[in-house]
Amino acid sequence: QVQLVESGGGLVQAGGSLRLSCAASGRTFSSYAMGWFRQAPGKQRELVATIRSYGSINYGDSVKGRFTISRDNAKNTVYLEMNSLKPEDTAVYYCAAYLTNQPMGLPKYWGQGTQVTVSS
C-alpha cells in the first residue's frame, strides 16, 4: 500500500505560479513511478506528468514548457512546479503512484486531490 498526501493548491491569477507537493508513505519510494493528473469540472481526468524513479519524465501536451515535475527520493516527495498558469489549468490535481517503475496505464494509488483555481 502507498498513502499519498497532496498540498500546495490554491487560488492564483493567470500568469502566476504554484507548487504542488505530494508526500508518499508505505513502500520504498524509489521503487515506483509517480504522476500528476488533473480533472476539471465536466471533463475526464487527464495526465499532467509522470516521472520514473531516477528521471525519465513525460508531460501532457497542454502543460509542456510550463509545468515541471520532480521528485526527491530522500524525502519521499514528488513536486509539480506550475508556471504561466492559465484559467484552463483550473482543476483538481491528483498525485498518483504506479505499482512499478513503469508509468503505463493507470496508477495504482491516488491522493485525495488538491484544488487549483486560476482566475482570469
Short mmCIF file of N, CA, C and O in Angstrom, two decimals:
data_model
loop_
_atom_site.label_atom_id
_atom_site.label_comp_id
_atom_site.label_asym_id
_atom_site.label_seq_id
_atom_site.Cartn_x
_atom_site.Cartn_y
_atom_site.Cartn_z
N GLN A 1 0.83 -1.21 0.00
CA GLN A 1 0.00 0.00 0.00
C GLN A 1 0.86 1.26 0.00
O GLN A 1 1.95 1.27 0.56
N VAL A 2 0.36 2.28 -0.66
CA VAL A 2 1.02 3.58 -0.69
C VAL A 2 -0.02 4.63 -0.30
O VAL A 2 -1.13 4.64 -0.82
N GLN A 3 0.36 5.49 0.64
CA GLN A 3 -0.50 6.60 1.01
C GLN A 3 0.09 7.89 0.45
O GLN A 3 1.30 8.11 0.53
N LEU A 4 -0.77 8.73 -0.11
CA LEU A 4 -0.33 9.96 -0.77
C LEU A 4 -1.09 11.15 -0.21
O LEU A 4 -2.32 11.11 -0.12
N VAL A 5 -0.36 12.20 0.12
CA VAL A 5 -0.98 13.41 0.66
C VAL A 5 -0.46 14.61 -0.11
O VAL A 5 0.73 14.92 -0.07
N GLU A 6 -1.37 15.27 -0.83
CA GLU A 6 -1.00 16.45 -1.62
C GLU A 6 -1.14 17.72 -0.79
O GLU A 6 -1.93 17.79 0.15
N SER A 7 -0.39 18.73 -1.21
CA SER A 7 -0.52 20.06 -0.61
C SER A 7 -0.07 21.09 -1.64
O SER A 7 0.60 20.74 -2.62
N GLY A 8 -0.45 22.34 -1.41
CA GLY A 8 0.04 23.43 -2.24
C GLY A 8 -0.95 24.02 -3.21
O GLY A 8 -0.63 24.98 -3.92
N GLY A 9 -2.15 23.48 -3.29
CA GLY A 9 -3.14 24.06 -4.19
C GLY A 9 -3.64 25.41 -3.68
O GLY A 9 -3.30 25.84 -2.58
N GLY A 10 -4.44 26.07 -4.50
CA GLY A 10 -4.99 27.35 -4.08
C GLY A 10 -5.48 28.17 -5.25
O GLY A 10 -5.66 27.65 -6.36
N LEU A 11 -5.68 29.45 -4.99
CA LEU A 11 -6.16 30.40 -5.99
C LEU A 11 -5.02 31.28 -6.45
O LEU A 11 -4.27 31.82 -5.62
N VAL A 12 -4.88 31.42 -7.76
CA VAL A 12 -3.81 32.24 -8.31
C VAL A 12 -4.32 32.95 -9.55
O VAL A 12 -5.23 32.45 -10.24
N GLN A 13 -3.75 34.11 -9.85
CA GLN A 13 -4.13 34.83 -11.06
C GLN A 13 -3.45 34.23 -12.28
O GLN A 13 -2.37 33.62 -12.18
N ALA A 14 -4.06 34.42 -13.42
CA ALA A 14 -3.47 33.95 -14.67
C ALA A 14 -2.06 34.55 -14.82
O ALA A 14 -1.83 35.73 -14.52
N GLY A 15 -1.15 33.70 -15.27
CA GLY A 15 0.24 34.11 -15.40
C GLY A 15 1.08 33.82 -14.17
O GLY A 15 2.31 33.91 -14.21
N GLY A 16 0.42 33.46 -13.08
CA GLY A 16 1.12 33.18 -11.84
C GLY A 16 1.65 31.77 -11.76
O GLY A 16 1.58 31.00 -12.73
N SER A 17 2.17 31.44 -10.58
CA SER A 17 2.80 30.15 -10.35
C SER A 17 2.30 29.51 -9.06
O SER A 17 1.89 30.21 -8.13
N LEU A 18 2.34 28.20 -9.04
CA LEU A 18 2.05 27.42 -7.85
C LEU A 18 2.96 26.21 -7.83
O LEU A 18 3.35 25.72 -8.90
N ARG A 19 3.22 25.70 -6.64
CA ARG A 19 3.99 24.48 -6.49
C ARG A 19 3.21 23.49 -5.66
O ARG A 19 2.86 23.77 -4.52
N LEU A 20 2.94 22.35 -6.24
CA LEU A 20 2.26 21.27 -5.53
C LEU A 20 3.28 20.28 -5.01
O LEU A 20 4.30 20.03 -5.65
N SER A 21 2.99 19.72 -3.84
CA SER A 21 3.82 18.68 -3.25
C SER A 21 2.96 17.47 -2.94
O SER A 21 1.76 17.60 -2.68
N CYS A 22 3.59 16.31 -2.95
CA CYS A 22 2.89 15.07 -2.62
C CYS A 22 3.84 14.20 -1.83
O CYS A 22 4.87 13.76 -2.34
N ALA A 23 3.47 13.95 -0.59
CA ALA A 23 4.28 13.11 0.28
C ALA A 23 3.75 11.69 0.24
O ALA A 23 2.55 11.46 0.42
N ALA A 24 4.64 10.74 0.02
CA ALA A 24 4.26 9.34 -0.08
C ALA A 24 4.78 8.54 1.11
O ALA A 24 5.83 8.86 1.67
N SER A 25 4.06 7.51 1.45
CA SER A 25 4.50 6.62 2.52
C SER A 25 3.95 5.22 2.26
O SER A 25 2.99 5.05 1.52
N GLY A 26 4.60 4.24 2.86
CA GLY A 26 4.09 2.88 2.80
C GLY A 26 4.92 1.90 2.02
O GLY A 26 4.86 0.70 2.27
N ARG A 27 5.64 2.34 1.02
CA ARG A 27 6.53 1.47 0.25
C ARG A 27 7.80 2.23 -0.05
O ARG A 27 7.85 3.45 0.09
N THR A 28 8.81 1.52 -0.51
CA THR A 28 10.07 2.17 -0.88
C THR A 28 9.82 3.13 -2.04
O THR A 28 9.51 2.71 -3.15
N PHE A 29 9.97 4.41 -1.77
CA PHE A 29 9.56 5.44 -2.74
C PHE A 29 10.29 5.31 -4.07
O PHE A 29 9.72 5.54 -5.13
N SER A 30 11.54 4.94 -4.02
CA SER A 30 12.34 4.90 -5.25
C SER A 30 12.02 3.68 -6.12
O SER A 30 12.63 3.51 -7.18
N SER A 31 11.08 2.85 -5.71
CA SER A 31 10.79 1.63 -6.46
C SER A 31 9.64 1.80 -7.45
O SER A 31 9.34 0.86 -8.20
N TYR A 32 9.00 2.96 -7.47
CA TYR A 32 7.85 3.12 -8.35
C TYR A 32 7.79 4.51 -8.97
O TYR A 32 8.29 5.48 -8.42
N ALA A 33 7.15 4.55 -10.13
CA ALA A 33 6.96 5.82 -10.82
C ALA A 33 5.82 6.61 -10.16
O ALA A 33 4.93 6.04 -9.54
N MET A 34 5.87 7.92 -10.34
CA MET A 34 4.86 8.82 -9.79
C MET A 34 4.28 9.66 -10.91
O MET A 34 4.89 9.85 -11.96
N GLY A 35 3.09 10.19 -10.66
CA GLY A 35 2.47 11.04 -11.66
C GLY A 35 1.55 12.08 -11.04
O GLY A 35 1.15 11.96 -9.88
N TRP A 36 1.27 13.09 -11.84
CA TRP A 36 0.24 14.07 -11.50
C TRP A 36 -0.82 14.01 -12.60
O TRP A 36 -0.49 13.98 -13.78
N PHE A 37 -2.07 14.03 -12.16
CA PHE A 37 -3.20 14.07 -13.07
C PHE A 37 -4.10 15.22 -12.63
O PHE A 37 -3.96 15.74 -11.53
N ARG A 38 -5.03 15.59 -13.49
CA ARG A 38 -5.98 16.64 -13.10
C ARG A 38 -7.34 16.36 -13.72
O ARG A 38 -7.44 15.69 -14.74
N GLN A 39 -8.35 16.90 -13.07
CA GLN A 39 -9.72 16.74 -13.57
C GLN A 39 -10.47 18.04 -13.36
O GLN A 39 -10.65 18.49 -12.23
N ALA A 40 -10.90 18.62 -14.47
CA ALA A 40 -11.71 19.83 -14.44
C ALA A 40 -13.19 19.44 -14.43
O ALA A 40 -13.55 18.35 -14.88
N PRO A 41 -14.05 20.33 -13.95
CA PRO A 41 -15.49 20.02 -13.91
C PRO A 41 -16.03 19.65 -15.28
O PRO A 41 -15.78 20.35 -16.27
N GLY A 42 -16.72 18.54 -15.35
CA GLY A 42 -17.32 18.10 -16.60
C GLY A 42 -16.36 17.48 -17.59
O GLY A 42 -16.75 17.17 -18.72
N LYS A 43 -15.10 17.30 -17.19
CA LYS A 43 -14.11 16.73 -18.10
C LYS A 43 -13.51 15.46 -17.52
O LYS A 43 -13.59 15.21 -16.31
N GLN A 44 -12.89 14.69 -18.39
CA GLN A 44 -12.23 13.47 -17.93
C GLN A 44 -10.90 13.81 -17.26
O GLN A 44 -10.29 14.84 -17.53
N ARG A 45 -10.48 12.90 -16.39
CA ARG A 45 -9.18 13.07 -15.76
C ARG A 45 -8.10 12.94 -16.83
O ARG A 45 -8.15 12.05 -17.68
N GLU A 46 -7.11 13.83 -16.79
CA GLU A 46 -6.06 13.82 -17.81
C GLU A 46 -4.68 13.79 -17.16
O GLU A 46 -4.47 14.29 -16.05
N LEU A 47 -3.75 13.23 -17.91
CA LEU A 47 -2.36 13.17 -17.47
C LEU A 47 -1.74 14.56 -17.49
O LEU A 47 -1.86 15.29 -18.48
N VAL A 48 -1.04 14.91 -16.42
CA VAL A 48 -0.25 16.14 -16.39
C VAL A 48 1.22 15.79 -16.63
O VAL A 48 1.86 16.33 -17.52
N ALA A 49 1.74 14.88 -15.82
CA ALA A 49 3.15 14.50 -15.96
C ALA A 49 3.42 13.21 -15.18
O ALA A 49 2.72 12.90 -14.22
N THR A 50 4.41 12.48 -15.64
CA THR A 50 4.89 11.31 -14.90
C THR A 50 6.40 11.38 -14.77
O THR A 50 7.09 12.01 -15.59
N ILE A 51 6.91 10.70 -13.75
CA ILE A 51 8.36 10.66 -13.54
C ILE A 51 8.72 9.29 -12.96
O ILE A 51 8.09 8.81 -12.02
N ARG A 52 9.72 8.68 -13.54
CA ARG A 52 10.21 7.41 -13.03
C ARG A 52 11.19 7.66 -11.88
O ARG A 52 11.52 8.80 -11.58
N SER A 53 11.67 6.60 -11.30
CA SER A 53 12.48 6.72 -10.08
C SER A 53 13.67 7.65 -10.23
O SER A 53 13.95 8.46 -9.35
N TYR A 54 14.39 7.53 -11.34
CA TYR A 54 15.61 8.34 -11.48
C TYR A 54 15.60 9.09 -12.80
O TYR A 54 16.50 8.97 -13.63
N GLY A 55 14.57 9.91 -13.00
CA GLY A 55 14.47 10.71 -14.21
C GLY A 55 13.39 10.17 -15.12
O GLY A 55 12.37 9.69 -14.66
N SER A 56 13.57 10.26 -16.41
CA SER A 56 12.62 9.82 -17.43
C SER A 56 11.23 10.41 -17.15
O SER A 56 10.39 9.80 -16.47
N ILE A 57 11.02 11.58 -17.71
CA ILE A 57 9.82 12.37 -17.46
C ILE A 57 8.98 12.45 -18.72
O ILE A 57 9.49 12.49 -19.84
N ASN A 58 7.68 12.49 -18.50
CA ASN A 58 6.74 12.64 -19.60
C ASN A 58 5.69 13.68 -19.20
O ASN A 58 5.22 13.69 -18.06
N TYR A 59 5.32 14.58 -20.15
CA TYR A 59 4.33 15.62 -19.87
C TYR A 59 3.15 15.50 -20.83
O TYR A 59 3.30 15.11 -21.98
N GLY A 60 1.98 15.91 -20.33
CA GLY A 60 0.84 16.06 -21.21
C GLY A 60 1.06 17.26 -22.12
O GLY A 60 1.73 18.23 -21.74
N ASP A 61 0.50 17.22 -23.30
CA ASP A 61 0.74 18.26 -24.29
C ASP A 61 0.33 19.65 -23.80
O ASP A 61 0.98 20.65 -24.13
N SER A 62 -0.71 19.73 -23.01
CA SER A 62 -1.24 21.03 -22.61
C SER A 62 -0.36 21.75 -21.58
O SER A 62 -0.55 22.95 -21.35
N VAL A 63 0.59 21.05 -20.98
CA VAL A 63 1.41 21.68 -19.94
C VAL A 63 2.89 21.75 -20.31
O VAL A 63 3.69 22.31 -19.54
N LYS A 64 3.27 21.18 -21.42
CA LYS A 64 4.68 21.18 -21.82
C LYS A 64 5.22 22.59 -21.89
O LYS A 64 4.59 23.50 -22.45
N GLY A 65 6.39 22.79 -21.30
CA GLY A 65 7.03 24.10 -21.33
C GLY A 65 6.60 25.02 -20.20
O GLY A 65 7.20 26.07 -19.98
N ARG A 66 5.54 24.63 -19.47
CA ARG A 66 5.05 25.48 -18.37
C ARG A 66 5.15 24.78 -17.01
O ARG A 66 5.37 25.43 -16.00
N PHE A 67 4.97 23.47 -16.99
CA PHE A 67 5.00 22.71 -15.75
C PHE A 67 6.27 21.87 -15.67
O PHE A 67 6.78 21.42 -16.70
N THR A 68 6.73 21.65 -14.44
CA THR A 68 7.91 20.82 -14.22
C THR A 68 7.63 19.85 -13.09
O THR A 68 7.28 20.27 -11.98
N ILE A 69 7.80 18.57 -13.36
CA ILE A 69 7.67 17.55 -12.33
C ILE A 69 9.06 17.17 -11.84
O ILE A 69 10.01 17.13 -12.62
N SER A 70 9.17 16.91 -10.55
CA SER A 70 10.44 16.47 -9.98
C SER A 70 10.13 15.61 -8.75
O SER A 70 9.00 15.58 -8.27
N ARG A 71 11.14 14.92 -8.30
CA ARG A 71 10.96 14.09 -7.11
C ARG A 71 12.22 14.10 -6.28
O ARG A 71 13.34 14.21 -6.82
N ASP A 72 12.05 13.95 -4.98
CA ASP A 72 13.16 13.85 -4.05
C ASP A 72 12.99 12.50 -3.34
O ASP A 72 12.15 12.36 -2.44
N ASN A 73 13.76 11.51 -3.78
CA ASN A 73 13.60 10.16 -3.23
C ASN A 73 13.98 10.10 -1.75
O ASN A 73 13.49 9.26 -1.01
N ALA A 74 14.85 11.00 -1.32
CA ALA A 74 15.25 11.02 0.10
C ALA A 74 14.11 11.53 0.99
O ALA A 74 14.03 11.18 2.17
N LYS A 75 13.24 12.35 0.41
CA LYS A 75 12.13 12.92 1.17
C LYS A 75 10.79 12.26 0.85
O LYS A 75 9.75 12.68 1.35
N ASN A 76 10.83 11.24 -0.02
CA ASN A 76 9.59 10.55 -0.42
C ASN A 76 8.54 11.53 -0.93
O ASN A 76 7.34 11.40 -0.61
N THR A 77 8.97 12.47 -1.73
CA THR A 77 8.08 13.54 -2.16
C THR A 77 8.24 13.79 -3.66
O THR A 77 9.35 13.77 -4.19
N VAL A 78 7.11 14.04 -4.30
CA VAL A 78 7.10 14.45 -5.70
C VAL A 78 6.49 15.85 -5.77
O VAL A 78 5.61 16.19 -4.99
N TYR A 79 6.99 16.65 -6.70
CA TYR A 79 6.58 18.03 -6.82
C TYR A 79 6.04 18.32 -8.22
O TYR A 79 6.40 17.64 -9.18
N LEU A 80 5.22 19.35 -8.29
CA LEU A 80 4.78 19.86 -9.59
C LEU A 80 4.87 21.37 -9.53
O LEU A 80 4.09 22.03 -8.83
N GLU A 81 5.84 21.91 -10.26
CA GLU A 81 6.01 23.35 -10.36
C GLU A 81 5.21 23.82 -11.56
O GLU A 81 5.43 23.36 -12.68
N MET A 82 4.25 24.73 -11.32
CA MET A 82 3.36 25.19 -12.39
C MET A 82 3.58 26.68 -12.62
O MET A 82 3.38 27.49 -11.70
N ASN A 83 3.99 27.03 -13.81
CA ASN A 83 4.25 28.42 -14.18
C ASN A 83 3.34 28.83 -15.34
O ASN A 83 2.77 27.99 -16.03
N SER A 84 3.24 30.14 -15.52
CA SER A 84 2.42 30.69 -16.62
C SER A 84 1.03 30.07 -16.61
O SER A 84 0.51 29.63 -17.64
N LEU A 85 0.43 30.04 -15.45
CA LEU A 85 -0.86 29.37 -15.30
C LEU A 85 -1.96 30.08 -16.09
O LEU A 85 -1.97 31.31 -16.20
N LYS A 86 -2.87 29.28 -16.61
CA LYS A 86 -3.99 29.77 -17.41
C LYS A 86 -5.30 29.36 -16.74
O LYS A 86 -5.33 28.37 -16.00
N PRO A 87 -6.37 30.09 -17.01
CA PRO A 87 -7.67 29.69 -16.43
C PRO A 87 -8.04 28.25 -16.76
O PRO A 87 -8.66 27.57 -15.93
N GLU A 88 -7.63 27.76 -17.92
CA GLU A 88 -7.96 26.38 -18.29
C GLU A 88 -7.15 25.35 -17.51
O GLU A 88 -7.39 24.15 -17.64
N ASP A 89 -6.20 25.80 -16.69
CA ASP A 89 -5.49 24.87 -15.80
C ASP A 89 -6.29 24.61 -14.52
O ASP A 89 -5.90 23.76 -13.70
N THR A 90 -7.39 25.32 -14.35
CA THR A 90 -8.23 25.12 -13.17
C THR A 90 -8.76 23.69 -13.13
O THR A 90 -9.37 23.21 -14.09
N ALA A 91 -8.50 23.01 -12.01
CA ALA A 91 -8.89 21.61 -11.88
C ALA A 91 -8.53 21.12 -10.49
O ALA A 91 -7.83 21.81 -9.74
N VAL A 92 -8.99 19.94 -10.17
CA VAL A 92 -8.47 19.22 -9.01
C VAL A 92 -7.26 18.41 -9.48
O VAL A 92 -7.36 17.67 -10.46
N TYR A 93 -6.16 18.58 -8.81
CA TYR A 93 -4.92 17.92 -9.17
C TYR A 93 -4.68 16.74 -8.22
O TYR A 93 -4.75 16.89 -7.00
N TYR A 94 -4.39 15.60 -8.83
CA TYR A 94 -4.20 14.36 -8.07
C TYR A 94 -2.78 13.85 -8.23
O TYR A 94 -2.26 13.76 -9.34
N CYS A 95 -2.19 13.52 -7.12
CA CYS A 95 -0.93 12.81 -7.11
C CYS A 95 -1.24 11.32 -7.21
O CYS A 95 -2.23 10.84 -6.66
N ALA A 96 -0.39 10.57 -7.91
CA ALA A 96 -0.65 9.15 -8.09
C ALA A 96 0.65 8.37 -8.11
O ALA A 96 1.68 8.88 -8.56
N ALA A 97 0.57 7.13 -7.65
CA ALA A 97 1.73 6.24 -7.64
C ALA A 97 1.43 4.99 -8.45
O ALA A 97 0.36 4.39 -8.30
N TYR A 98 2.37 4.61 -9.30
CA TYR A 98 2.23 3.38 -10.07
C TYR A 98 2.70 2.19 -9.24
O TYR A 98 3.41 2.35 -8.26
N LEU A 99 2.29 1.03 -9.69
CA LEU A 99 2.68 -0.18 -8.96
C LEU A 99 4.16 -0.49 -9.16
O LEU A 99 4.81 -1.04 -8.27
N THR A 100 4.70 -0.13 -10.32
CA THR A 100 6.11 -0.37 -10.61
C THR A 100 6.75 0.92 -11.10
O THR A 100 6.11 1.98 -11.11
N ASN A 101 7.97 0.82 -11.57
CA ASN A 101 8.67 1.99 -12.10
C ASN A 101 8.32 2.25 -13.56
O ASN A 101 8.96 3.08 -14.20
N GLN A 102 7.33 1.55 -14.08
CA GLN A 102 6.86 1.77 -15.43
C GLN A 102 5.53 2.53 -15.38
O GLN A 102 4.51 1.98 -14.99
N PRO A 103 5.51 3.79 -15.79
CA PRO A 103 4.27 4.58 -15.73
C PRO A 103 3.36 4.28 -16.91
O PRO A 103 3.10 5.12 -17.77
N MET A 104 2.81 3.07 -16.92
CA MET A 104 1.94 2.64 -18.02
C MET A 104 0.54 2.39 -17.49
O MET A 104 0.37 1.92 -16.37
N GLY A 105 -0.46 2.70 -18.28
CA GLY A 105 -1.82 2.51 -17.84
C GLY A 105 -2.15 3.48 -16.72
O GLY A 105 -1.59 4.57 -16.63
N LEU A 106 -3.09 3.09 -15.89
CA LEU A 106 -3.49 3.94 -14.78
C LEU A 106 -2.68 3.61 -13.52
O LEU A 106 -2.33 2.46 -13.28
N PRO A 107 -2.39 4.63 -12.70
CA PRO A 107 -1.68 4.37 -11.44
C PRO A 107 -2.52 3.50 -10.52
O PRO A 107 -3.74 3.44 -10.63
N LYS A 108 -1.81 2.90 -9.57
CA LYS A 108 -2.46 2.02 -8.60
C LYS A 108 -3.03 2.79 -7.43
O LYS A 108 -4.09 2.46 -6.91
N TYR A 109 -2.32 3.84 -7.01
CA TYR A 109 -2.69 4.57 -5.80
C TYR A 109 -2.90 6.06 -6.13
O TYR A 109 -2.17 6.62 -6.96
N TRP A 110 -3.86 6.66 -5.41
CA TRP A 110 -4.21 8.06 -5.67
C TRP A 110 -4.29 8.85 -4.38
O TRP A 110 -4.70 8.32 -3.33
N GLY A 111 -3.92 10.12 -4.45
CA GLY A 111 -4.14 11.03 -3.35
C GLY A 111 -5.56 11.54 -3.36
O GLY A 111 -6.36 11.20 -4.24
N GLN A 112 -5.86 12.39 -2.40
CA GLN A 112 -7.22 12.89 -2.25
C GLN A 112 -7.52 14.06 -3.18
O GLN A 112 -8.68 14.42 -3.37
N GLY A 113 -6.50 14.64 -3.75
CA GLY A 113 -6.66 15.75 -4.68
C GLY A 113 -6.54 17.10 -4.00
O GLY A 113 -6.87 17.25 -2.81
N THR A 114 -6.06 18.07 -4.75
CA THR A 114 -5.96 19.44 -4.25
C THR A 114 -6.46 20.39 -5.34
O THR A 114 -6.12 20.22 -6.51
N GLN A 115 -7.26 21.36 -4.96
CA GLN A 115 -7.88 22.26 -5.92
C GLN A 115 -6.91 23.36 -6.34
O GLN A 115 -6.28 24.00 -5.50
N VAL A 116 -6.82 23.56 -7.64
CA VAL A 116 -6.07 24.68 -8.20
C VAL A 116 -7.06 25.51 -9.02
O VAL A 116 -7.72 24.99 -9.93
N THR A 117 -7.17 26.78 -8.70
CA THR A 117 -8.07 27.68 -9.39
C THR A 117 -7.27 28.85 -9.93
O THR A 117 -6.57 29.53 -9.18
N VAL A 118 -7.38 29.08 -11.24
CA VAL A 118 -6.66 30.18 -11.89
C VAL A 118 -7.69 31.19 -12.37
O VAL A 118 -8.54 30.88 -13.21
N SER A 119 -7.61 32.39 -11.85
CA SER A 119 -8.56 33.44 -12.23
C SER A 119 -8.01 34.26 -13.39
O SER A 119 -6.81 34.46 -13.51
N SER A 120 -8.94 34.73 -14.22
CA SER A 120 -8.51 35.50 -15.40
C SER A 120 -8.41 36.98 -15.09
O SER A 120 -8.81 37.44 -14.05
#
